[in-house]
C-alpha positions as YAML, in Angstrom:
chain: A
units: angstrom
residues:
- id: 1
  name: MET
  ca: [137.63, 84.18, 0.18]
- id: 2
  name: LYS
  ca: [135.28, 81.68, -1.49]
- id: 3
  name: VAL
  ca: [136.59, 78.11, -1.37]
- id: 4
  name: LEU
  ca: [135.06, 75.12, -3.13]
- id: 5
  name: PHE
  ca: [135.94, 71.60, -1.99]
- id: 6
  name: LEU
  ca: [135.12, 69.64, -5.12]
- id: 7
  name: GLY
  ca: [134.75, 65.92, -5.75]
- id: 8
  name: ASP
  ca: [134.76, 62.94, -3.42]
- id: 9
  name: PHE
  ca: [138.35, 63.48, -2.27]
- id: 10
  name: GLY
  ca: [137.83, 67.22, -1.78]
- id: 11
  name: GLY
  ca: [134.64, 66.56, 0.14]
- id: 12
  name: ARG
  ca: [136.32, 64.05, 2.44]
- id: 13
  name: ILE
  ca: [139.20, 66.33, 3.39]
- id: 14
  name: ALA
  ca: [137.11, 69.51, 3.81]
- id: 15
  name: PRO
  ca: [136.41, 68.98, 7.54]
- id: 16
  name: LEU
  ca: [140.10, 68.29, 8.24]
- id: 17
  name: VAL
  ca: [141.27, 71.39, 6.37]
- id: 18
  name: LEU
  ca: [138.60, 73.66, 7.80]
- id: 19
  name: ALA
  ca: [139.38, 72.52, 11.35]
- id: 20
  name: LYS
  ca: [142.91, 73.86, 10.90]
- id: 21
  name: ALA
  ca: [142.04, 77.07, 9.05]
- id: 22
  name: ALA
  ca: [143.35, 80.18, 10.81]
- id: 23
  name: GLU
  ca: [140.44, 82.28, 9.58]
- id: 24
  name: ARG
  ca: [136.84, 81.60, 8.72]
- id: 25
  name: LEU
  ca: [136.35, 80.83, 5.04]
- id: 26
  name: ASP
  ca: [133.24, 81.03, 2.88]
- id: 27
  name: THR
  ca: [133.14, 77.38, 1.81]
- id: 28
  name: THR
  ca: [131.07, 75.11, -0.35]
- id: 29
  name: VAL
  ca: [131.53, 71.34, -0.27]
- id: 30
  name: LEU
  ca: [130.40, 69.56, -3.43]
- id: 31
  name: PRO
  ca: [131.37, 65.87, -3.47]
- id: 32
  name: ASP
  ca: [129.36, 65.10, -6.62]
- id: 33
  name: ILE
  ca: [131.06, 66.68, -9.65]
- id: 34
  name: GLY
  ca: [128.10, 65.58, -11.75]
- id: 35
  name: ASP
  ca: [125.67, 67.82, -9.85]
- id: 36
  name: SER
  ca: [125.54, 70.64, -12.42]
- id: 37
  name: GLN
  ca: [122.76, 72.44, -10.52]
- id: 38
  name: ARG
  ca: [125.28, 73.17, -7.75]
- id: 39
  name: LEU
  ca: [128.50, 73.02, -9.79]
- id: 40
  name: ILE
  ca: [127.72, 75.94, -12.13]
- id: 41
  name: PRO
  ca: [127.11, 78.57, -9.41]
- id: 42
  name: ALA
  ca: [129.85, 77.15, -7.15]
- id: 43
  name: LEU
  ca: [132.53, 77.44, -9.86]
- id: 44
  name: ALA
  ca: [131.23, 80.87, -10.92]
- id: 45
  name: GLU
  ca: [131.98, 82.21, -7.43]
- id: 46
  name: ALA
  ca: [134.99, 80.14, -6.31]
- id: 47
  name: GLU
  ca: [138.35, 81.82, -5.85]
- id: 48
  name: ILE
  ca: [139.98, 78.62, -4.61]
- id: 49
  name: VAL
  ca: [139.07, 75.07, -5.60]
- id: 50
  name: VAL
  ca: [140.39, 72.13, -3.60]
- id: 51
  name: SER
  ca: [140.16, 69.09, -5.85]
- id: 52
  name: HIS
  ca: [142.32, 66.57, -7.67]
- id: 53
  name: ILE
  ca: [139.95, 66.71, -10.66]
- id: 54
  name: TRP
  ca: [139.35, 69.36, -13.32]
- id: 55
  name: LYS
  ca: [137.49, 68.30, -16.43]
- id: 56
  name: LYS
  ca: [137.46, 69.89, -19.86]
- id: 57
  name: ASP
  ca: [133.67, 70.27, -19.73]
- id: 58
  name: PHE
  ca: [133.52, 72.00, -16.34]
- id: 59
  name: PRO
  ca: [131.56, 75.27, -16.31]
- id: 60
  name: GLU
  ca: [133.41, 78.58, -16.35]
- id: 61
  name: ALA
  ca: [135.23, 79.69, -13.24]
- id: 62
  name: PRO
  ca: [135.99, 83.38, -13.87]
- id: 63
  name: ARG
  ca: [137.09, 84.23, -10.31]
- id: 64
  name: LEU
  ca: [139.33, 81.19, -9.83]
- id: 65
  name: LYS
  ca: [142.88, 82.01, -8.71]
- id: 66
  name: LEU
  ca: [144.09, 78.74, -7.16]
- id: 67
  name: LEU
  ca: [143.46, 75.06, -7.79]
- id: 68
  name: GLN
  ca: [144.85, 73.08, -4.86]
- id: 69
  name: SER
  ca: [145.09, 69.37, -5.54]
- id: 70
  name: PRO
  ca: [145.10, 67.30, -2.35]
- id: 71
  name: ALA
  ca: [146.84, 64.54, -4.32]
- id: 72
  name: ALA
  ca: [150.49, 64.06, -5.23]
- id: 73
  name: GLY
  ca: [149.92, 64.40, -8.95]
- id: 74
  name: ILE
  ca: [147.80, 66.47, -11.24]
- id: 75
  name: ASP
  ca: [147.10, 63.79, -13.85]
- id: 76
  name: LEU
  ca: [143.30, 64.12, -13.40]
- id: 77
  name: ILE
  ca: [143.45, 67.86, -14.01]
- id: 78
  name: ASP
  ca: [142.89, 69.02, -17.58]
- id: 79
  name: VAL
  ca: [145.34, 71.92, -17.33]
- id: 80
  name: PRO
  ca: [144.60, 73.52, -20.74]
- id: 81
  name: SER
  ca: [140.92, 73.92, -19.80]
- id: 82
  name: LEU
  ca: [141.66, 75.90, -16.63]
- id: 83
  name: PRO
  ca: [141.14, 79.65, -16.71]
- id: 84
  name: ARG
  ca: [144.25, 81.58, -17.62]
- id: 85
  name: ASP
  ca: [146.57, 82.62, -14.77]
- id: 86
  name: VAL
  ca: [145.28, 79.99, -12.33]
- id: 87
  name: THR
  ca: [147.97, 78.67, -10.01]
- id: 88
  name: ILE
  ca: [147.97, 74.88, -9.62]
- id: 89
  name: CYS
  ca: [149.43, 73.36, -6.46]
- id: 90
  name: ASN
  ca: [149.71, 69.77, -5.34]
- id: 91
  name: VAL
  ca: [150.88, 68.21, -2.11]
- id: 92
  name: VAL
  ca: [154.43, 67.06, -1.44]
- id: 93
  name: GLY
  ca: [156.19, 65.37, 1.42]
- id: 94
  name: HIS
  ca: [155.06, 61.80, 1.00]
- id: 95
  name: GLU
  ca: [157.65, 60.64, -1.53]
- id: 96
  name: GLN
  ca: [159.29, 58.27, 0.97]
- id: 97
  name: ALA
  ca: [155.93, 56.68, 1.84]
- id: 98
  name: ILE
  ca: [155.19, 56.12, -1.85]
- id: 99
  name: ALA
  ca: [158.62, 54.54, -2.40]
- id: 100
  name: GLU
  ca: [158.09, 52.25, 0.60]
- id: 101
  name: TYR
  ca: [154.67, 51.25, -0.73]
- id: 102
  name: VAL
  ca: [156.13, 50.36, -4.13]
- id: 103
  name: VAL
  ca: [158.90, 48.20, -2.62]
- id: 104
  name: MET
  ca: [156.46, 46.52, -0.22]
- id: 105
  name: THR
  ca: [154.02, 45.77, -3.04]
- id: 106
  name: ALA
  ca: [156.79, 44.29, -5.19]
- id: 107
  name: LEU
  ca: [157.76, 41.97, -2.33]
- id: 108
  name: VAL
  ca: [154.15, 41.00, -1.60]
- id: 109
  name: LEU
  ca: [153.58, 40.07, -5.25]
- id: 110
  name: THR
  ca: [156.88, 38.26, -5.85]
- id: 111
  name: HIS
  ca: [156.40, 36.22, -2.67]
- id: 112
  name: ARG
  ca: [152.73, 35.51, -3.48]
- id: 113
  name: LEU
  ca: [151.67, 36.68, -0.04]
- id: 114
  name: PHE
  ca: [147.95, 36.83, -0.92]
- id: 115
  name: ASP
  ca: [147.96, 33.16, -1.99]
- id: 116
  name: THR
  ca: [149.79, 32.21, 1.20]
- id: 117
  name: VAL
  ca: [147.43, 34.11, 3.49]
- id: 118
  name: THR
  ca: [144.37, 32.65, 1.74]
- id: 119
  name: ALA
  ca: [145.73, 29.12, 2.13]
- id: 120
  name: PHE
  ca: [146.66, 29.68, 5.79]
- id: 121
  name: ARG
  ca: [143.16, 30.96, 6.55]
- id: 122
  name: ALA
  ca: [141.76, 27.83, 4.93]
- id: 123
  name: GLY
  ca: [143.90, 25.75, 7.30]
- id: 124
  name: SER
  ca: [146.55, 24.67, 4.79]
- id: 125
  name: TRP
  ca: [150.30, 25.09, 5.23]
- id: 126
  name: GLU
  ca: [150.96, 23.97, 1.66]
- id: 127
  name: ALA
  ca: [151.24, 27.57, 0.47]
- id: 128
  name: SER
  ca: [154.15, 28.20, 2.84]
- id: 129
  name: GLN
  ca: [156.36, 26.66, 0.15]
- id: 130
  name: MET
  ca: [155.32, 29.50, -2.18]
- id: 131
  name: ALA
  ca: [156.59, 32.15, 0.22]
- id: 132
  name: GLY
  ca: [159.92, 30.45, 0.76]
- id: 133
  name: ALA
  ca: [163.29, 30.81, -0.91]
- id: 134
  name: ARG
  ca: [161.99, 29.40, -4.20]
- id: 135
  name: ASN
  ca: [160.10, 32.62, -4.93]
- id: 136
  name: ARG
  ca: [162.78, 35.15, -4.19]
- id: 137
  name: PRO
  ca: [163.33, 37.51, -7.07]
- id: 138
  name: ASN
  ca: [166.73, 35.95, -7.89]
- id: 139
  name: GLY
  ca: [168.11, 37.21, -11.14]
- id: 140
  name: LYS
  ca: [165.66, 40.09, -11.25]
- id: 141
  name: ARG
  ca: [166.74, 43.68, -10.95]
- id: 142
  name: VAL
  ca: [165.07, 46.24, -8.79]
- id: 143
  name: VAL
  ca: [165.77, 49.89, -9.38]
- id: 144
  name: ALA
  ca: [164.88, 52.45, -6.75]
- id: 145
  name: TRP
  ca: [165.12, 56.01, -7.95]
- id: 146
  name: MET
  ca: [164.06, 59.08, -6.10]
- id: 147
  name: ARG
  ca: [164.75, 62.64, -7.01]
- id: 148
  name: ARG
  ca: [164.50, 65.40, -4.51]
- id: 149
  name: ARG
  ca: [162.85, 68.55, -5.76]
- id: 150
  name: PRO
  ca: [164.55, 71.76, -4.71]
- id: 151
  name: ARG
  ca: [162.54, 73.76, -2.20]
- id: 152
  name: THR
  ca: [161.26, 77.05, -3.49]
...
């Protein structure tokens, strides 16, 4: 099985994935998607590509059967340009962490935490007024919505 770890993200996770592989795989790691000297032959032979990127102008990949995105979404994958009958998979299981990140970021921004930390580091307590009750998101609505995908 010929596996290509493509792009910066694919290149970074290759050692982690390969360390857990149950069998030895014939792998190529190509972090630079702009390296056409290596990209053309790598895609020509790859049966599996691990990458969150697929561009319209990528060379042909006639043996490709699976594109595994190590990311949650596939928004950087140009699906119509993939060879026909290629299965696309992405990762799941981190929906709760993403929701927590969104809520945390909303609180950090509404409470102006970055301004407060910067002022504290400069030795001023003046910014502590910004993080107080005056900056609570009173009157604002927050909607948290999460849908659970059925397991297949």
